[in-house]
Structures are given as C-alpha cells and as structure tokens.
XYZ file of C-alpha atoms in Angstrom:
475
model
C 92.408 144.572 89.893
C 92.818 144.959 86.168
C 90.445 142.697 84.242
C 92.424 142.608 80.999
C 96.050 141.541 80.616
C 98.668 144.175 79.921
C 100.094 143.674 76.399
C 103.537 142.110 76.368
C 106.443 144.359 75.482
C 107.542 141.741 72.950
C 104.295 141.847 71.007
C 103.895 145.638 71.202
C 107.435 145.988 69.826
C 106.538 143.853 66.801
C 108.910 141.043 67.736
C 108.335 137.362 67.160
C 108.193 135.634 70.545
C 109.633 132.392 69.224
C 112.603 134.236 67.754
C 113.250 136.048 71.036
C 113.042 132.798 72.978
C 115.424 131.082 70.574
C 117.947 133.907 70.975
C 117.784 133.718 74.778
C 118.199 129.935 74.756
C 121.123 130.114 72.345
C 122.854 132.883 74.309
C 122.633 130.947 77.570
C 123.343 127.435 76.299
C 126.775 127.339 78.014
C 125.839 129.487 81.017
C 124.827 128.458 84.519
C 122.183 131.130 84.856
C 120.774 134.214 83.226
C 117.654 135.765 81.775
C 116.173 138.393 79.522
C 114.528 141.107 81.611
C 111.966 143.334 79.867
C 110.506 146.444 81.463
C 107.943 149.104 80.632
C 107.542 151.959 83.119
C 105.511 155.116 83.649
C 106.353 157.642 86.369
C 104.670 160.896 87.364
C 105.493 163.524 89.994
C 103.726 166.757 91.010
C 105.076 169.314 93.511
C 102.950 172.134 94.965
C 105.149 174.574 96.856
C 104.606 178.025 98.339
C 101.047 178.162 97.021
C 101.936 177.274 93.435
C 102.377 174.223 91.242
C 106.170 174.295 91.029
C 106.812 171.072 89.164
C 105.037 168.409 87.139
C 106.757 165.619 85.275
C 105.764 162.475 83.429
C 108.212 159.904 82.129
C 107.664 156.739 80.111
C 110.467 154.302 79.414
C 111.049 150.782 78.222
C 114.036 148.570 77.692
C 115.696 145.204 78.172
C 118.584 143.689 80.073
C 120.204 140.407 78.958
C 122.418 138.583 81.432
C 124.579 135.462 81.339
C 126.186 134.020 84.484
C 128.955 131.463 84.758
C 130.604 130.834 88.095
C 130.768 134.177 89.863
C 131.192 136.104 86.603
C 128.240 137.809 84.948
C 127.972 139.649 81.631
C 125.164 142.171 81.318
C 123.989 144.171 78.314
C 120.988 146.473 78.153
C 119.287 148.842 75.773
C 116.170 150.857 75.033
C 115.750 149.603 71.462
C 113.751 146.392 71.557
C 114.597 144.677 68.281
C 116.230 141.432 67.225
C 119.264 143.397 66.056
C 119.683 145.000 69.480
C 119.167 141.662 71.226
C 121.789 140.038 68.995
C 124.311 142.743 69.918
C 123.550 142.129 73.589
C 123.894 138.402 73.023
C 127.428 138.852 71.705
C 128.397 140.577 74.963
C 126.827 137.877 77.109
C 128.502 135.074 75.196
C 131.874 136.295 76.463
C 131.239 134.477 79.740
C 128.926 131.755 78.445
C 131.484 129.646 76.580
C 133.147 126.315 76.994
C 130.407 123.917 78.033
C 130.742 121.635 81.014
C 128.160 123.434 83.150
C 124.477 122.885 83.891
C 121.866 125.615 83.718
C 120.287 126.271 87.097
C 116.648 125.282 87.423
C 114.086 127.996 86.762
C 112.223 129.430 89.776
C 108.950 127.828 90.896
C 105.761 129.585 89.904
C 103.237 131.415 92.018
C 99.695 132.616 91.328
C 99.819 134.925 94.335
C 98.737 138.559 93.864
C 99.977 141.021 96.479
C 98.702 144.221 94.841
C 96.383 145.479 92.143
C 97.579 146.154 88.592
C 95.946 149.589 88.393
C 98.208 152.245 86.897
C 98.215 154.993 89.555
C 99.324 157.623 87.030
C 95.961 157.296 85.259
C 93.781 156.803 88.340
C 93.068 160.552 88.617
C 92.958 163.319 86.051
C 95.741 165.905 86.074
C 93.257 168.597 87.123
C 92.069 166.441 90.038
C 95.645 165.935 91.217
C 96.405 169.652 91.147
C 93.128 170.375 92.948
C 94.007 167.878 95.694
C 97.415 169.470 96.228
C 95.805 172.919 96.373
C 93.386 171.661 99.028
C 96.236 170.130 101.032
C 98.158 173.409 100.907
C 95.133 175.440 102.061
C 94.299 172.889 104.746
C 97.791 173.112 106.234
C 97.801 176.922 106.285
C 94.388 177.036 107.983
C 95.459 174.720 110.803
C 97.729 177.176 112.612
C 98.723 180.834 112.125
C 102.369 179.914 112.706
C 102.502 178.025 109.390
C 104.765 179.973 107.014
C 105.486 177.578 104.182
C 103.909 174.406 102.856
C 105.117 171.932 100.273
C 103.012 168.959 99.200
C 103.763 166.398 96.516
C 102.388 163.224 95.017
C 104.069 160.651 92.825
C 103.016 157.548 90.944
C 105.033 154.724 89.427
C 103.836 151.790 87.316
C 106.230 149.037 86.311
C 105.480 146.051 84.081
C 108.211 143.387 83.922
C 108.635 140.154 81.987
C 111.460 137.678 82.578
C 112.362 135.040 79.962
C 114.703 132.159 80.772
C 116.637 129.707 78.608
C 114.182 126.855 79.098
C 111.212 128.909 77.869
C 109.888 129.840 81.306
C 108.247 133.270 81.412
C 107.498 135.289 84.566
C 105.482 138.512 84.703
C 104.662 141.113 87.316
C 102.926 144.489 87.323
C 103.888 146.788 90.174
C 102.037 149.994 91.052
C 103.470 152.457 93.565
C 102.067 155.667 95.096
C 103.493 158.266 97.471
C 102.123 161.453 99.070
C 104.282 163.816 101.113
C 103.674 167.007 103.110
C 106.290 169.387 104.542
C 105.509 172.345 106.810
C 107.687 175.210 108.006
C 106.385 177.164 111.004
C 107.682 180.180 112.915
C 107.105 181.769 116.329
C 108.835 184.980 115.340
C 112.225 183.852 116.655
C 112.725 180.278 115.554
C 111.688 178.215 112.576
C 110.475 174.640 112.835
C 110.170 172.061 110.118
C 108.237 168.823 109.874
C 107.349 166.357 107.159
C 105.312 163.219 106.785
C 104.703 160.866 103.900
C 102.712 157.767 103.090
C 102.307 155.359 100.226
C 102.300 151.809 98.971
C 101.136 149.482 96.221
C 97.416 149.490 97.085
C 94.547 150.973 95.100
C 95.805 154.471 94.248
C 92.719 156.437 95.286
C 92.827 154.963 98.785
C 95.919 157.067 99.514
C 94.187 160.298 98.507
C 90.976 160.124 100.506
C 90.480 163.303 102.537
C 91.032 161.747 105.959
C 94.282 160.099 104.773
C 96.090 163.121 103.331
C 94.702 165.391 106.055
C 96.255 163.180 108.719
C 99.598 163.354 106.891
C 99.399 167.160 106.836
C 98.505 167.298 110.528
C 101.467 165.072 111.372
C 103.850 167.291 109.388
C 102.511 170.336 111.245
C 102.796 168.593 114.636
C 106.469 167.830 113.987
C 107.083 171.400 112.833
C 105.554 172.918 115.978
C 107.410 170.484 118.237
C 110.705 171.521 116.688
C 109.970 175.161 117.596
C 110.153 174.174 121.250
C 113.195 171.913 120.965
C 116.310 172.669 123.005
C 119.846 171.583 122.043
C 120.356 167.868 122.627
C 122.824 166.723 125.294
C 125.771 164.545 124.281
C 127.257 161.473 125.881
C 126.546 157.830 126.547
C 122.972 157.216 127.629
C 120.091 154.776 127.434
C 118.023 155.302 124.299
C 114.431 154.309 123.587
C 113.508 154.000 119.916
C 109.891 154.426 118.856
C 108.059 151.855 116.750
C 107.703 151.942 112.960
C 109.977 154.271 110.958
C 112.940 154.064 113.423
C 113.352 150.594 111.908
C 115.382 152.427 109.257
C 118.315 152.123 111.683
C 117.791 148.341 111.755
C 117.593 148.303 107.948
C 120.796 150.249 107.402
C 123.019 149.186 110.273
C 122.065 145.498 110.313
C 119.969 144.563 107.265
C 122.625 145.251 104.636
C 125.069 143.112 106.566
C 122.678 140.162 106.146
C 122.561 140.297 102.335
C 124.161 137.257 100.706
C 126.728 138.997 98.504
C 128.461 140.629 101.472
C 128.669 137.255 103.215
C 130.001 135.399 100.177
C 132.674 138.048 99.742
C 133.344 138.024 103.497
C 132.890 141.788 103.811
C 130.006 141.773 106.304
C 130.561 142.282 110.006
C 128.329 139.197 110.438
C 130.419 136.926 108.151
C 130.997 133.421 109.573
C 128.485 133.994 112.379
C 125.659 131.796 111.047
C 124.147 129.929 113.979
C 125.835 132.252 116.468
C 124.207 134.707 118.845
C 124.481 138.186 117.339
C 121.683 139.891 119.290
C 120.059 139.838 122.687
C 117.495 137.159 123.481
C 114.011 138.041 122.276
C 115.242 139.720 119.080
C 113.668 138.269 115.927
C 114.098 139.987 112.566
C 112.495 139.001 109.262
C 112.552 140.191 105.672
C 109.093 139.691 104.222
C 108.233 140.597 100.635
C 104.771 139.026 100.768
C 102.830 141.678 102.712
C 99.870 142.851 100.587
C 100.039 146.410 99.221
C 103.247 147.306 101.072
C 105.853 149.523 99.409
C 108.629 146.929 99.689
C 106.550 143.938 98.591
C 107.084 142.111 95.284
C 105.112 139.165 93.913
C 108.284 137.890 92.259
C 111.776 139.324 92.395
C 113.608 140.569 89.315
C 114.900 137.087 88.510
C 111.447 135.476 88.678
C 111.813 133.907 92.130
C 108.659 134.219 94.247
C 109.134 136.601 97.150
C 109.068 135.056 100.587
C 109.422 135.670 104.292
C 112.964 134.977 105.465
C 113.802 134.854 109.156
C 117.204 136.494 109.548
C 117.615 136.572 113.322
C 115.608 134.287 115.613
C 115.669 134.910 119.355
C 119.041 136.594 118.899
C 120.596 133.848 116.717
C 121.640 134.485 113.098
C 119.646 131.916 111.092
C 119.231 133.288 107.559
C 120.405 135.606 104.804
C 118.755 137.376 101.880
C 119.806 135.794 98.585
C 119.591 136.310 94.852
C 120.220 133.379 92.499
C 123.932 133.962 91.840
C 125.033 134.218 95.460
C 122.676 131.463 96.601
C 124.127 129.048 94.017
C 127.720 129.864 94.954
C 126.923 129.471 98.652
C 125.005 126.224 98.173
C 121.669 127.523 99.454
C 118.303 128.434 97.946
C 117.419 131.895 96.633
C 114.994 133.765 98.881
C 113.284 136.065 96.364
C 115.578 139.020 97.112
C 117.187 139.447 93.682
C 116.215 143.034 92.863
C 117.253 145.690 90.359
C 116.385 149.346 89.912
C 115.502 148.963 86.233
C 116.323 147.101 83.026
C 119.648 149.003 82.966
C 120.830 147.320 86.185
C 121.830 143.759 87.047
C 120.077 142.170 90.048
C 121.698 141.716 93.449
C 120.517 140.760 96.955
C 118.283 143.520 98.312
C 115.838 143.877 101.188
C 112.043 144.079 100.766
C 110.156 144.776 104.029
C 112.628 144.247 106.876
C 111.391 144.491 110.442
C 111.738 143.260 114.007
C 108.883 141.309 115.583
C 107.112 142.285 118.788
C 107.982 140.910 122.194
C 106.246 141.350 125.562
C 106.992 144.835 126.933
C 104.481 147.690 126.892
C 106.006 150.927 125.503
C 105.178 152.743 128.753
C 107.025 150.074 130.706
C 110.095 150.603 128.518
C 110.015 154.372 129.009
C 109.398 153.971 132.730
C 112.561 151.895 133.093
C 114.855 154.748 131.969
C 116.095 157.177 134.637
C 117.780 159.551 132.193
C 118.025 159.056 128.461
C 116.770 159.896 124.994
C 113.550 158.949 123.220
C 114.129 158.864 119.438
C 110.758 158.971 117.703
C 111.879 159.583 114.120
C 115.048 159.594 112.027
C 116.332 161.503 109.043
C 119.551 160.776 107.192
C 122.282 158.418 108.274
C 125.614 156.919 107.282
C 126.599 153.260 107.631
C 129.774 151.313 106.882
C 128.586 147.828 105.913
C 131.947 146.160 106.576
C 132.214 147.411 110.151
C 128.538 148.083 110.812
C 129.344 151.509 112.270
C 126.525 154.040 111.914
C 125.624 157.679 112.549
C 121.915 158.595 112.395
C 120.332 162.008 112.907
C 117.058 162.285 114.841
C 114.340 164.466 113.319
C 112.187 164.135 116.447
C 113.615 163.299 119.857
C 112.912 163.998 123.531
C 114.637 163.785 126.876
C 113.575 160.991 129.201
C 113.718 162.012 132.859
C 112.612 159.714 135.674
C 110.765 157.449 133.264
C 108.824 160.228 131.529
C 109.165 161.993 128.186
C 109.914 165.663 128.868
C 111.523 168.324 126.652
C 111.954 167.951 122.888
C 115.551 168.262 121.692
C 117.192 169.057 118.380
C 120.505 168.090 116.827
C 120.643 164.602 118.370
C 122.575 161.874 116.551
C 122.919 158.204 117.423
C 126.410 156.757 117.012
C 127.374 153.122 117.267
C 127.842 149.804 115.467
C 125.026 147.510 114.410
C 126.512 144.329 115.858
C 127.132 146.041 119.195
C 123.747 147.795 119.276
C 121.933 144.471 118.755
C 123.470 143.145 121.962
C 122.664 146.320 123.895
C 118.909 145.936 123.362
C 117.505 145.178 126.814
C 113.733 145.578 126.267
C 111.542 144.910 123.210
C 108.030 146.297 122.936
C 104.755 144.640 121.980
C 103.933 147.339 119.408
C 105.812 146.377 116.237
C 104.725 148.540 113.307
C 105.826 149.224 109.753
C 106.709 152.624 108.348
C 103.974 154.553 106.465
C 105.344 153.570 103.061
C 108.137 155.988 102.148
C 111.400 154.010 102.206
C 113.900 153.829 99.351
C 117.096 151.811 99.746
C 120.328 152.629 97.964
C 123.056 150.102 97.209
C 125.852 150.336 94.642
C 124.080 153.156 92.864
C 120.698 151.408 92.655
C 117.564 152.518 94.494
C 114.554 150.263 95.171
C 111.409 150.784 97.290
C 111.510 149.070 100.689
C 109.650 148.856 103.963
C 111.087 149.005 107.489
C 109.672 148.473 110.948
C 110.180 147.542 114.567
C 108.571 147.717 118.005
C 109.679 150.159 120.702
C 113.189 149.277 121.897
C 115.450 150.143 124.804
C 119.171 150.234 123.903
C 121.519 150.562 126.863
C 124.552 152.809 126.796
C 124.399 154.140 123.224
C 126.523 157.124 122.260
C 124.463 160.256 121.554
C 125.946 163.216 119.736
C 124.354 166.534 120.699
C 124.582 170.275 120.267
C 124.184 171.446 123.875
C 127.080 173.546 125.189
C-alpha cells in the first residue's frame, strides 16, 4: 500500500480549501442533499494483435461534479476546469433546485477506516517496455501451444482513480481505486471450421500479481481451450429443456435479469418487475442473493461509494424471499430507508444512481455432479457472451459462448448458437437445485445503466433451471 498520501486535487489546482468548502456549504444551504465530487484519473490500454503492437493509449483526466438535491429533483453541473470561477458557475446551476428553505440537510455518511485494496497506480507498476514484452511472450506462448492456433490477440489495461467528496457540513471522504485487466483471445482452425475463445482476469489487487507467468499463462490456455472446443461444436437444439448453469461467470444472467430489478430507483418509480414484492417469495427456497462491495481486491468492490457512504453487504433475496434493495442516498431518503453504499457514477461528469457492486448467489447443498446427474436431457451452459434484458418485465435473451448437451446425466457434445430465453422473475422460481460451489467471475465485468459503465463482479454456484426456453440453430 502507498506510504505517502496522494495530493488533493484542490491543493494541486491552487485552490483555497476553505473557500471551496464555503462555496459548497452556501450552494447547499437550502438543499436536502448534495456534494462536490472531485476526480483525478489515469487510464492505459495496450493491445497486441496478430503478432504486432496494434494499439497503445494513455489518458489522464480530472474534473468536478457539483450536485444539489431537493425532494426527488437534482441539479448537476460538472467541468474539467477546477477553479473558483468554474465552481461558482456550477453553483448557480445547482441553486435552481436549492431554494426556498424549509428543508433539513440529510446527515453525512458514517466514516470507515477500512481498506479493501492497495493505492498503487497500476499504470506505473511496470515500464512500457516490460508491458510490451509481456504481451509478446503471451502471443508466442499461445501460438506454441497448438498448431491449430491461427490468430492471437492479447491486451492489458490499467485504471487509477482518486476521488474526494466534500459535503455541506465540512465532511470530506476520499478513496483511491486501482483496477487491472488482462485478456487473451485465440482463433483456431482445423482447415474447415474456425473456433474462437477468450478469457480475461483482473481486479483491484497489487498490479504485478495479475501478470505473473502462471497467471497470464493460465488465461491463455483457457482461451485456447474454448477455441478448440468450439471447433467441435454442433448446432444447438431448440425448445424447452432443463438447463444447468455453471458456477462463476454465468452469474452475469443473475446480474442482468434480476439484479437491476432490485436497484432502488426502479422500485421507487414502480418500474421493476419486483415492485411491491418486498417480503414476498420471488424465488425458490434455498436461493440467497447478496450484493457485497466489501470483498478485498475484487473488481466490483469500493471502500466508499461515490456519495461517501461506506460500501456494505446487502442481502437482497434470503431463502427465496425478497428482503432488500440496493440504494443510493436520494432513493433511500425518498423511500424512508438507509443507503446501502450503492450510489455509483462512471466519472465526475455523471450523477450517482443505485448500482450493483459484486452481486452473487450463495452456495447451497448440492454437488455439481449431482445436479448434472439429475438431468435426463438438457443443456449445460458454462459461459455467456452478450445478452439483452428488459428491466420492467425482466425478460432476457442470453447467448452461450460455451455450452454442451446433457444426455442421461452426462455432459456430451459441445454445441454452438445456443441462447437462453426467459424472464428473471420466472427463472428464479424454476431453479430446482443449487450447488455447493459458488464462485465469482475472474474480474472482467462492466455494467451499463443509463449510459454509464462501472466495474462490477458477478457470481453463483451451479444451478438447475427446469423448463427454460433454449433458442438453437439445429435444423
């Protein structure tokens, strides 16, 4: 962990802290909530494709976002120029909703001394030459593994974000968030067909730990394994069948089809399929789902959210019963509940809203082999690619990037072109067996909502879902 504090954006911009604090307090004197959000960010990305360094980028940015909230109305102004003049212009915008008196400013969030990740800037953890050399080695390693390898693409990215949040009462909250990702993609050919596979990993841990030889080599091997499997895949059958989902990354279906529907803003606006179902059974017995932003070094973890609230672990579904929602400050206040540390924003140019962190289903008591053995004929979905979800109805369509037939309780032929079609609320009730092998994804998730993307984690144990509609390509 860094031994010296990162200089504040206020001081490095030559501003007087007392003057900034006075402006924030004055802007929000008739508001119910709000803050000044300051951000400095460095991002780097390198892509090595077809034996060459095809792309290298480095970006550094900084800026502020000033917000005032009154009732359910919020005014938000942001800019890249950090000066008193720019802050005063933003203040004029925010005052449009913060007028009239008669309201009480919400209490500032409690403080935490918890550290979930190091402050090391991953962009500076390795020299540029060392990064290029590592990507060259990964490319050569992949090509040497199998003569059927025809194309390799490897990439690495680093992100370092320093945030400071200033509230009307003088409270200040700070967080420094590192983020690393490595990805490998392999295209193979048997002379007739082409297969493709990819695998990534990452998180907020010490940057060099993600680039040790055994770590990136395993990622490359996994990408190759998927590529070679897809060479053998036959067209997937279509129809209603029992589906077994693998552990880990398939939790992306849970995240998209169910998780978004448990964010507070959709409930307050009554646009979630789960609206008015608090305390009701929405899933089969044995299903427990949590959103946990406190897991050390995980991609979706945050020490504090982007309003200053400490992240937490929120139980959303307990033994099939809806018991909790993910909340930012605005929606929590309007709904008469406490914020849960889920107020997140993509950058200083975006206002916060309820967002997931690491969302996953807990283990139960079934061994994965027992779950597979219970299926006479069905589909085993090991990994997913893209998907579409309607949050209001919960209807989803997800494409499988790796899937197999299940015949007489055994995994048999790999299939391609399989899609899972259903509705989140219905699928939750169709889960008949839950495995004892809950796992998180390898650290590659990014969640989009209303044009904003934030890093997240997903996970689940192996699951059996009865009678799910499968779209296929078999004649």
